[in-house]
mmCIF file of C-alpha atoms in Angstrom:
data_model
loop_
_atom_site.group_PDB
_atom_site.id
_atom_site.type_symbol
_atom_site.label_atom_id
_atom_site.label_comp_id
_atom_site.label_asym_id
_atom_site.label_seq_id
_atom_site.Cartn_x
_atom_site.Cartn_y
_atom_site.Cartn_z
ATOM 1 C CA MET P 13 2.636 -16.366 -18.009
ATOM 2 C CA ARG P 14 3.240 -12.676 -17.372
ATOM 3 C CA ASP P 15 0.666 -11.746 -19.997
ATOM 4 C CA GLN P 16 -2.030 -13.845 -18.330
ATOM 5 C CA VAL P 17 -1.365 -12.339 -14.903
ATOM 6 C CA GLN P 18 -1.407 -8.853 -16.442
ATOM 7 C CA GLN P 19 -4.721 -9.601 -18.146
ATOM 8 C CA VAL P 20 -6.249 -10.509 -14.794
ATOM 9 C CA LEU P 21 -5.047 -7.230 -13.297
ATOM 10 C CA ASP P 22 -6.438 -5.360 -16.297
ATOM 11 C CA THR P 23 -9.915 -6.707 -15.582
ATOM 12 C CA LEU P 24 -9.844 -4.640 -12.382
ATOM 13 C CA ARG P 25 -8.829 -1.442 -14.182
ATOM 14 C CA LEU P 26 -11.613 1.075 -14.692
ATOM 15 C CA ALA P 27 -12.008 3.204 -17.812
ATOM 16 C CA ASN P 28 -10.595 6.226 -15.959
ATOM 17 C CA GLY P 29 -7.364 4.413 -15.055
ATOM 18 C CA LEU P 30 -8.160 3.566 -11.445
ATOM 19 C CA TYR P 31 -8.530 0.024 -10.101
ATOM 20 C CA VAL P 32 -11.042 -1.721 -7.909
ATOM 21 C CA ALA P 33 -9.402 -3.860 -5.267
ATOM 22 C CA SER P 34 -11.224 -7.035 -6.337
ATOM 23 C CA PRO P 35 -14.334 -7.971 -8.349
ATOM 24 C CA SER P 36 -15.993 -9.288 -5.171
ATOM 25 C CA ASN P 37 -18.959 -7.405 -3.736
ATOM 26 C CA THR P 38 -17.053 -6.561 -0.556
ATOM 27 C CA TYR P 39 -13.995 -5.175 -2.358
ATOM 28 C CA HIS P 40 -15.517 -3.548 -5.446
ATOM 29 C CA TYR P 41 -14.237 -0.159 -4.322
ATOM 30 C CA VAL P 42 -11.357 2.135 -5.133
ATOM 31 C CA TRP P 43 -8.799 2.238 -2.301
ATOM 32 C CA ILE P 44 -6.081 4.874 -2.640
ATOM 33 C CA ARG P 45 -3.482 2.551 -1.125
ATOM 34 C CA ASP P 46 -4.405 -0.456 -3.278
ATOM 35 C CA VAL P 47 -4.421 1.681 -6.414
ATOM 36 C CA CYS P 48 -0.951 3.030 -5.623
ATOM 37 C CA TYR P 49 0.436 -0.479 -5.150
ATOM 38 C CA MET P 50 -1.288 -1.759 -8.288
ATOM 39 C CA ALA P 51 0.058 1.165 -10.306
ATOM 40 C CA LEU P 52 3.628 0.272 -9.324
ATOM 41 C CA SER P 53 3.489 -2.618 -11.784
ATOM 42 C CA ASP P 54 3.433 0.018 -14.558
ATOM 43 C CA ILE P 55 6.030 2.467 -13.307
ATOM 44 C CA HIS P 56 8.921 1.010 -15.326
ATOM 45 C CA ARG P 57 6.905 0.070 -18.403
ATOM 46 C CA ASP P 58 6.840 2.084 -21.605
ATOM 47 C CA ASN P 59 3.275 3.329 -21.450
ATOM 48 C CA SER P 60 1.288 6.168 -19.872
ATOM 49 C CA ARG P 61 -0.816 4.022 -17.555
ATOM 50 C CA PHE P 62 1.055 5.016 -14.400
ATOM 51 C CA GLU P 63 0.446 8.737 -14.743
ATOM 52 C CA GLU P 64 -3.118 8.184 -15.982
ATOM 53 C CA THR P 65 -3.873 6.365 -12.743
ATOM 54 C CA TYR P 66 -2.386 9.146 -10.663
ATOM 55 C CA HIS P 67 -4.189 11.856 -12.587
ATOM 56 C CA CYS P 68 -7.471 10.262 -11.598
ATOM 57 C CA LEU P 69 -6.316 10.051 -7.970
ATOM 58 C CA PHE P 70 -5.530 13.748 -8.197
ATOM 59 C CA ASP P 71 -9.099 14.254 -9.444
ATOM 60 C CA ILE P 72 -10.429 12.590 -6.293
ATOM 61 C CA PHE P 73 -8.392 14.976 -4.154
ATOM 62 C CA ARG P 74 -9.597 17.900 -6.255
ATOM 63 C CA LYS P 75 -13.182 16.820 -5.664
ATOM 64 C CA TYR P 76 -12.598 16.902 -1.915
ATOM 65 C CA LYS P 77 -10.241 19.854 -1.913
ATOM 66 C CA TRP P 78 -12.558 21.718 0.463
ATOM 67 C CA LYS P 79 -12.023 18.989 3.047
ATOM 68 C CA LEU P 80 -8.307 18.804 2.423
ATOM 69 C CA ALA P 81 -7.987 22.592 2.697
ATOM 70 C CA TYR P 82 -9.835 22.636 6.020
ATOM 71 C CA HIS P 83 -7.810 19.828 7.568
ATOM 72 C CA ALA P 84 -4.568 21.276 6.254
ATOM 73 C CA THR P 85 -4.941 23.686 9.189
ATOM 74 C CA HIS P 86 -7.445 21.919 11.485
ATOM 75 C CA LYS P 87 -6.304 18.587 12.873
ATOM 76 C CA PRO P 88 -8.830 15.761 12.337
ATOM 77 C CA HIS P 89 -9.697 13.619 15.323
ATOM 78 C CA GLU P 90 -12.600 11.351 14.438
ATOM 79 C CA ALA P 91 -11.960 8.762 11.712
ATOM 80 C CA PHE P 92 -14.577 10.258 9.361
ATOM 81 C CA GLU P 93 -12.726 13.601 9.384
ATOM 82 C CA TYR P 94 -9.603 12.112 7.830
ATOM 83 C CA ILE P 95 -9.030 12.116 4.075
ATOM 84 C CA HIS P 96 -10.865 8.967 3.113
ATOM 85 C CA PRO P 97 -8.903 6.012 1.733
ATOM 86 C CA ARG P 98 -11.881 4.343 -0.038
ATOM 87 C CA TYR P 99 -14.334 5.496 -2.737
ATOM 88 C CA THR P 100 -17.188 4.101 -4.793
ATOM 89 C CA ALA P 101 -16.138 2.615 -8.127
ATOM 90 C CA ASP P 102 -18.739 4.468 -10.216
ATOM 91 C CA THR P 103 -18.968 8.012 -8.813
ATOM 92 C CA LEU P 104 -15.734 8.142 -6.772
ATOM 93 C CA GLU P 105 -17.655 9.386 -3.745
ATOM 94 C CA GLU P 106 -16.558 8.788 -0.187
ATOM 95 C CA VAL P 107 -18.150 5.636 1.169
ATOM 96 C CA HIS P 108 -20.352 6.865 3.993
ATOM 97 C CA GLU P 109 -20.305 4.110 6.560
ATOM 98 C CA PRO P 110 -18.346 3.611 9.773
ATOM 99 C CA TRP P 111 -14.848 2.598 8.717
ATOM 100 C CA GLY P 112 -11.240 2.867 9.791
ATOM 101 C CA ASN P 113 -10.699 5.934 7.642
ATOM 102 C CA ALA P 114 -7.675 7.220 9.523
ATOM 103 C CA GLN P 115 -5.106 5.714 7.174
ATOM 104 C CA ASN P 116 -2.073 7.953 6.931
ATOM 105 C CA ASP P 117 -0.104 5.404 4.919
ATOM 106 C CA ALA P 118 -2.518 5.857 1.997
ATOM 107 C CA ILE P 119 -1.563 9.544 1.765
ATOM 108 C CA GLY P 120 2.106 8.647 2.049
ATOM 109 C CA ALA P 121 1.744 6.029 -0.697
ATOM 110 C CA PHE P 122 0.153 8.594 -3.009
ATOM 111 C CA LEU P 123 2.882 11.183 -2.424
ATOM 112 C CA PHE P 124 5.557 8.544 -2.910
ATOM 113 C CA GLY P 125 4.101 7.461 -6.257
ATOM 114 C CA VAL P 126 3.895 11.045 -7.488
ATOM 115 C CA GLY P 127 7.483 11.693 -6.454
ATOM 116 C CA GLU P 128 8.753 8.499 -8.070
ATOM 117 C CA GLY P 129 6.952 9.345 -11.296
ATOM 118 C CA LEU P 130 8.383 12.874 -11.329
ATOM 119 C CA ARG P 131 11.860 11.521 -10.643
ATOM 120 C CA GLN P 132 11.546 9.348 -13.752
ATOM 121 C CA GLY P 133 10.419 12.286 -15.868
ATOM 122 C CA ARG P 134 6.757 11.305 -16.115
ATOM 123 C CA ALA P 135 4.097 13.986 -16.521
ATOM 124 C CA MET P 136 2.560 13.512 -13.085
ATOM 125 C CA LEU P 137 1.443 17.115 -12.593
ATOM 126 C CA ARG P 138 -0.958 18.468 -15.213
ATOM 127 C CA ASP P 139 -1.209 22.030 -13.903
ATOM 128 C CA ASP P 140 -0.827 24.256 -10.872
ATOM 129 C CA GLU P 141 -3.967 22.749 -9.338
ATOM 130 C CA ASP P 142 -2.281 19.361 -9.057
ATOM 131 C CA LYS P 143 0.739 21.013 -7.473
ATOM 132 C CA SER P 144 -1.510 22.812 -4.984
ATOM 133 C CA ILE P 145 -2.990 19.434 -3.994
ATOM 134 C CA LEU P 146 0.498 18.208 -3.128
ATOM 135 C CA THR P 147 1.121 21.312 -1.020
ATOM 136 C CA LEU P 148 -2.154 20.790 0.829
ATOM 137 C CA LEU P 149 -1.348 17.134 1.470
ATOM 138 C CA VAL P 150 1.999 18.133 2.965
ATOM 139 C CA SER P 151 0.230 20.614 5.246
ATOM 140 C CA TYR P 152 -2.354 17.964 6.113
ATOM 141 C CA LEU P 153 0.296 15.503 7.295
ATOM 142 C CA ILE P 154 2.110 18.187 9.277
ATOM 143 C CA THR P 155 -1.085 19.439 10.937
ATOM 144 C CA LEU P 156 -1.939 15.825 11.679
ATOM 145 C CA GLU P 157 1.493 15.384 13.267
ATOM 146 C CA TYR P 158 1.641 12.048 11.495
ATOM 147 C CA TRP P 159 4.760 11.008 13.401
ATOM 148 C CA HIS P 160 2.716 10.336 16.535
ATOM 149 C CA ASP P 161 -0.807 10.074 15.162
ATOM 150 C CA ALA P 162 -2.700 6.899 16.066
ATOM 151 C CA ASP P 163 -4.204 5.789 12.753
ATOM 152 C CA ASN P 164 -5.996 2.652 11.556
ATOM 153 C CA GLY P 165 -2.961 1.532 9.591
ATOM 154 C CA MET P 166 -2.593 -0.560 6.465
ATOM 155 C CA TRP P 167 -5.067 -3.166 7.692
ATOM 156 C CA GLU P 168 -7.752 -0.616 8.655
ATOM 157 C CA GLU P 169 -8.100 -1.895 12.200
ATOM 158 C CA ASN P 170 -7.585 -0.474 15.688
ATOM 159 C CA ARG P 171 -6.010 2.941 16.013
ATOM 160 C CA GLU P 172 -2.457 3.053 17.272
ATOM 161 C CA ILE P 173 0.850 4.441 16.109
ATOM 162 C CA HIS P 174 2.086 2.256 13.223
ATOM 163 C CA ALA P 175 5.659 2.165 11.950
ATOM 164 C CA SER P 176 4.424 1.357 8.430
ATOM 165 C CA SER P 177 2.192 4.443 8.410
ATOM 166 C CA ILE P 178 4.946 6.719 9.645
ATOM 167 C CA GLY P 179 7.331 5.198 7.114
ATOM 168 C CA ALA P 180 4.912 5.729 4.242
ATOM 169 C CA CYS P 181 4.542 9.393 5.151
ATOM 170 C CA VAL P 182 8.298 9.886 5.484
ATOM 171 C CA ALA P 183 8.903 8.192 2.119
ATOM 172 C CA GLY P 184 6.174 10.264 0.472
ATOM 173 C CA LEU P 185 7.488 13.554 1.813
ATOM 174 C CA LEU P 186 11.049 12.668 0.808
ATOM 175 C CA ALA P 187 9.898 11.709 -2.685
ATOM 176 C CA ILE P 188 8.132 14.999 -3.425
ATOM 177 C CA ARG P 189 10.580 17.280 -1.599
ATOM 178 C CA PRO P 190 12.566 18.056 -4.787
ATOM 179 C CA PHE P 191 9.367 19.336 -6.411
ATOM 180 C CA VAL P 192 7.355 21.113 -3.689
ATOM 181 C CA ASP P 193 8.232 22.743 -0.401
ATOM 182 C CA VAL P 194 8.497 20.201 2.415
ATOM 183 C CA PRO P 195 9.968 21.406 5.721
ATOM 184 C CA TRP P 196 12.854 19.159 6.702
ATOM 185 C CA GLU P 197 11.646 19.131 10.296
ATOM 186 C CA ALA P 198 8.496 17.264 9.197
ATOM 187 C CA ILE P 199 10.655 14.487 7.751
ATOM 188 C CA GLN P 200 13.050 14.485 10.700
ATOM 189 C CA GLN P 201 10.184 14.082 13.163
ATOM 190 C CA GLY P 202 8.952 11.080 11.195
ATOM 191 C CA LEU P 203 12.352 9.426 10.974
ATOM 192 C CA CYS P 204 12.952 9.803 14.705
ATOM 193 C CA ALA P 205 9.533 8.360 15.529
ATOM 194 C CA LEU P 206 10.042 5.504 13.062
ATOM 195 C CA TYR P 207 13.341 4.420 14.548
ATOM 196 C CA ARG P 208 11.920 4.590 18.052
ATOM 197 C CA LEU P 209 9.300 2.015 17.020
ATOM 198 C CA LEU P 210 11.402 -0.310 14.890
ATOM 199 C CA PRO P 211 11.687 -3.229 14.557
ATOM 200 C CA TYR P 212 8.121 -3.338 15.940
ATOM 201 C CA GLU P 213 5.116 -2.283 13.886
ATOM 202 C CA SER P 214 3.254 -0.957 16.925
ATOM 203 C CA VAL P 215 2.841 -1.430 20.647
ATOM 204 C CA SER P 216 0.488 -4.374 20.046
ATOM 205 C CA LYS P 217 2.277 -5.964 17.054
ATOM 206 C CA GLU P 218 5.920 -6.902 17.207
ATOM 207 C CA VAL P 219 5.983 -8.383 13.696
ATOM 208 C CA ASP P 220 3.602 -7.365 10.927
ATOM 209 C CA MET P 221 3.615 -7.928 7.168
ATOM 210 C CA ALA P 222 3.036 -4.189 6.729
ATOM 211 C CA LEU P 223 6.660 -3.629 7.791
ATOM 212 C CA LEU P 224 7.751 -5.016 4.413
ATOM 213 C CA SER P 225 6.616 -1.706 2.908
ATOM 214 C CA LEU P 226 9.638 -0.053 4.531
ATOM 215 C CA VAL P 227 11.824 -2.311 2.368
ATOM 216 C CA TYR P 228 9.624 -2.124 -0.741
ATOM 217 C CA PRO P 229 8.440 0.173 -2.118
ATOM 218 C CA TYR P 230 9.824 2.786 0.252
ATOM 219 C CA ARG P 231 13.441 1.582 0.667
ATOM 220 C CA LEU P 232 13.772 3.616 3.843
ATOM 221 C CA LEU P 233 16.023 1.335 5.853
ATOM 222 C CA PRO P 234 19.702 0.436 5.755
ATOM 223 C CA ALA P 235 20.426 -3.018 4.384
ATOM 224 C CA TRP P 236 21.044 -4.631 7.782
ATOM 225 C CA MET P 237 17.692 -3.464 9.112
ATOM 226 C CA SER P 238 15.888 -4.501 5.935
ATOM 227 C CA GLU P 239 17.428 -7.950 6.335
ATOM 228 C CA MET P 240 16.209 -8.070 9.928
ATOM 229 C CA ILE P 241 12.650 -7.065 8.980
ATOM 230 C CA VAL P 242 12.519 -9.748 6.267
ATOM 231 C CA GLU P 243 13.936 -12.406 8.591
ATOM 232 C CA ARG P 244 11.431 -11.533 11.323
ATOM 233 C CA VAL P 245 8.497 -11.708 8.910
ATOM 234 C CA GLU P 246 9.686 -15.043 7.520
ATOM 235 C CA GLY P 247 10.419 -16.474 10.938
ATOM 236 C CA THR P 248 7.091 -15.486 12.500
ATOM 237 C CA LEU P 249 4.498 -14.974 9.769
ATOM 238 C CA LEU P 250 5.374 -17.143 6.748
ATOM 239 C CA ARG P 251 3.007 -20.051 6.102
ATOM 240 C CA ARG P 252 2.333 -22.544 3.291
ATOM 241 C CA HIS P 253 -0.025 -20.448 1.141
ATOM 242 C CA GLY P 254 1.164 -17.005 2.096
ATOM 243 C CA VAL P 255 2.043 -14.685 4.941
ATOM 244 C CA ILE P 256 -0.226 -13.992 7.889
ATOM 245 C CA ARG P 257 -0.582 -10.279 8.559
ATOM 246 C CA TYR P 258 0.326 -10.600 12.239
ATOM 247 C CA VAL P 259 0.004 -13.141 15.027
ATOM 248 C CA ASP P 260 -3.585 -13.659 16.235
ATOM 249 C CA ASP P 261 -5.129 -11.899 13.221
ATOM 250 C CA LYS P 262 -8.876 -12.546 13.423
ATOM 251 C CA TYR P 263 -9.744 -11.697 9.793
ATOM 252 C CA TYR P 264 -10.833 -14.991 8.143
ATOM 253 C CA ALA P 265 -9.218 -16.951 10.965
ATOM 254 C CA GLN P 266 -10.360 -20.546 11.475
ATOM 255 C CA GLN P 267 -9.915 -22.599 14.638
ATOM 256 C CA GLY P 268 -7.403 -20.149 16.027
ATOM 257 C CA GLN P 269 -5.284 -20.120 12.871
ATOM 258 C CA GLU P 270 -4.687 -16.935 10.905
ATOM 259 C CA ALA P 271 -5.514 -16.448 7.227
ATOM 260 C CA GLU P 272 -2.548 -16.670 4.839
ATOM 261 C CA TRP P 273 -2.221 -13.674 2.523
ATOM 262 C CA CYS P 274 -0.923 -14.549 -0.935
ATOM 263 C CA MET P 275 0.580 -11.149 -1.707
ATOM 264 C CA GLY P 276 3.091 -11.710 1.086
ATOM 265 C CA LEU P 277 4.943 -14.270 -1.042
ATOM 266 C CA PRO P 278 5.853 -12.014 -3.995
ATOM 267 C CA TRP P 279 6.354 -9.149 -1.533
ATOM 268 C CA LEU P 280 9.018 -11.159 0.268
ATOM 269 C CA GLY P 281 10.461 -12.076 -3.116
ATOM 270 C CA ILE P 282 10.727 -8.395 -4.062
ATOM 271 C CA CYS P 283 12.476 -7.638 -0.782
ATOM 272 C CA HIS P 284 14.962 -10.467 -1.361
ATOM 273 C CA ALA P 285 15.601 -9.238 -4.901
ATOM 274 C CA LEU P 286 16.366 -5.742 -3.605
ATOM 275 C CA LEU P 287 18.731 -7.228 -1.037
ATOM 276 C CA GLY P 288 20.572 -9.151 -3.760
ATOM 277 C CA HIS P 289 19.186 -12.592 -2.890
ATOM 278 C CA ARG P 290 18.110 -13.700 -6.355
ATOM 279 C CA GLU P 291 17.800 -17.392 -5.534
ATOM 280 C CA GLU P 292 15.336 -16.639 -2.730
ATOM 281 C CA ALA P 293 13.483 -14.181 -4.950
ATOM 282 C CA PHE P 294 12.994 -16.810 -7.674
ATOM 283 C CA ALA P 295 11.811 -19.285 -5.057
ATOM 284 C CA TYR P 296 9.126 -16.860 -3.880
ATOM 285 C CA LEU P 297 8.047 -16.234 -7.466
ATOM 286 C CA ALA P 298 7.511 -19.965 -7.880
ATOM 287 C CA ARG P 299 5.699 -20.245 -4.541
ATOM 288 C CA SER P 300 3.420 -17.401 -5.578
ATOM 289 C CA GLN P 301 2.536 -19.143 -8.832
ATOM 290 C CA GLU P 302 1.577 -22.267 -6.901
ATOM 291 C CA GLN P 303 -1.141 -20.272 -5.131
ATOM 292 C CA MET P 304 -2.733 -19.090 -8.384
ATOM 293 C CA THR P 305 -6.001 -20.495 -9.648
ATOM 294 C CA ALA P 306 -6.217 -22.156 -13.049
ATOM 295 C CA ASP P 307 -7.137 -18.702 -14.409
ATOM 296 C CA PHE P 308 -3.903 -17.094 -13.143
ATOM 297 C CA GLU P 309 -5.707 -15.325 -10.316
ATOM 298 C CA LEU P 310 -3.927 -14.726 -7.022
ATOM 299 C CA PRO P 311 -6.426 -14.576 -4.158
ATOM 300 C CA GLU P 312 -6.363 -12.186 -1.273
ATOM 301 C CA LEU P 313 -5.821 -15.091 1.094
ATOM 302 C CA TYR P 314 -6.222 -18.779 1.781
ATOM 303 C CA GLN P 315 -8.386 -19.740 4.719
ATOM 304 C CA PRO P 316 -6.174 -21.741 7.091
ATOM 305 C CA VAL P 317 -8.186 -24.892 7.854
ATOM 306 C CA THR P 318 -10.098 -25.442 4.612
ATOM 307 C CA GLU P 319 -7.060 -24.210 2.613
ATOM 308 C CA THR P 320 -9.372 -22.496 0.123
ATOM 309 C CA PRO P 321 -9.223 -18.948 -1.254
ATOM 310 C CA ASN P 322 -11.714 -16.410 0.042
ATOM 311 C CA GLU P 323 -14.102 -14.556 -2.259
ATOM 312 C CA ASN P 324 -11.704 -11.660 -2.876
ATOM 313 C CA THR P 325 -10.149 -13.484 -5.808
ATOM 314 C CA PRO P 326 -8.309 -12.077 -7.615
ATOM 315 C CA LEU P 327 -6.911 -9.347 -5.403
ATOM 316 C CA GLY P 328 -5.322 -6.631 -7.507
ATOM 317 C CA TRP P 329 -2.603 -6.021 -4.954
ATOM 318 C CA SER P 330 -1.571 -9.696 -5.167
ATOM 319 C CA GLN P 331 -1.500 -9.618 -8.986
ATOM 320 C CA SER P 332 0.615 -6.466 -9.079
ATOM 321 C CA MET P 333 3.131 -7.779 -6.545
ATOM 322 C CA TRP P 334 3.696 -10.875 -8.686
ATOM 323 C CA LEU P 335 4.161 -8.720 -11.798
ATOM 324 C CA ILE P 336 6.633 -6.447 -10.025
ATOM 325 C CA LEU P 337 8.689 -9.404 -8.830
ATOM 326 C CA TYR P 338 8.615 -11.044 -12.249
ATOM 327 C CA ASP P 339 9.824 -7.863 -13.950
ATOM 328 C CA MET P 340 12.549 -7.335 -11.376
ATOM 329 C CA LEU P 341 13.907 -10.812 -12.037
ATOM 330 C CA TYR P 342 13.516 -11.018 -15.806
ATOM 331 C CA ASP P 343 14.016 -7.408 -16.926
ATOM 332 C CA SER P 344 17.153 -6.824 -14.853
#
């Protein structure tokens, strides 16, 4: 079954090594965050796909280096000034339309992936230009004062201070610190701000699926707090077909019920596997498979009343989460 799920993910992979989020018209774009999460399914496999993906992400940053260099010393304020999280699939241009472009977690996810690859001895940096991009991204986050910057967060919605965004930046800076200069104060500020917010995601969201990122992939929290985050997500957000993003989520809601995101099931399974709960992890793997179509496609979500997938099927992020969980359970 793994091969079939992998083949579905591969249909979303572009010739340059990047991924579109989904084949649907609304999601046929390259999101930095989605690409980083999709690439994680390759990080422990014996091929060069992981670094190929990141080299192309580096190329995007090189293309917009002028913008990155400016905002490495000039704090952005309007959403369009931020380093964009989303690009066209063909030309890799910024998508010029009003959008929640202030997404600090996307930058953190990129830095984290680079650092993890370097830690495993992968050729993540091709030359000094790639290394200079990392240095500029560090300066960008510091100038932004990410630890108290109100961004649009993982779900690209209203701007507020998000624990998952702060955590992504902290994890990214920690991951690359052995390889480029990262002032410890920048990490310390983030950690202090993160623990002031936890276990909440933000002022408006006590429990949010995005908090699972602090357990995986970032592994930022002590075991007892990771357990608490998982228990809170399961107790508040877990549903039949998936995990709702947060209470009263309006995206694809029907009759006051929130949409159920399929990727939450393998994500919870991964968290349980990391915490040593293999029985629970296997159960979530099985639950995830039950949500697949006959073609081994995991949707973005199931609509709550009709109990049907939305058009963003398959969602690359969902596919990759299932693959990661499968490999954790069967390759360990």
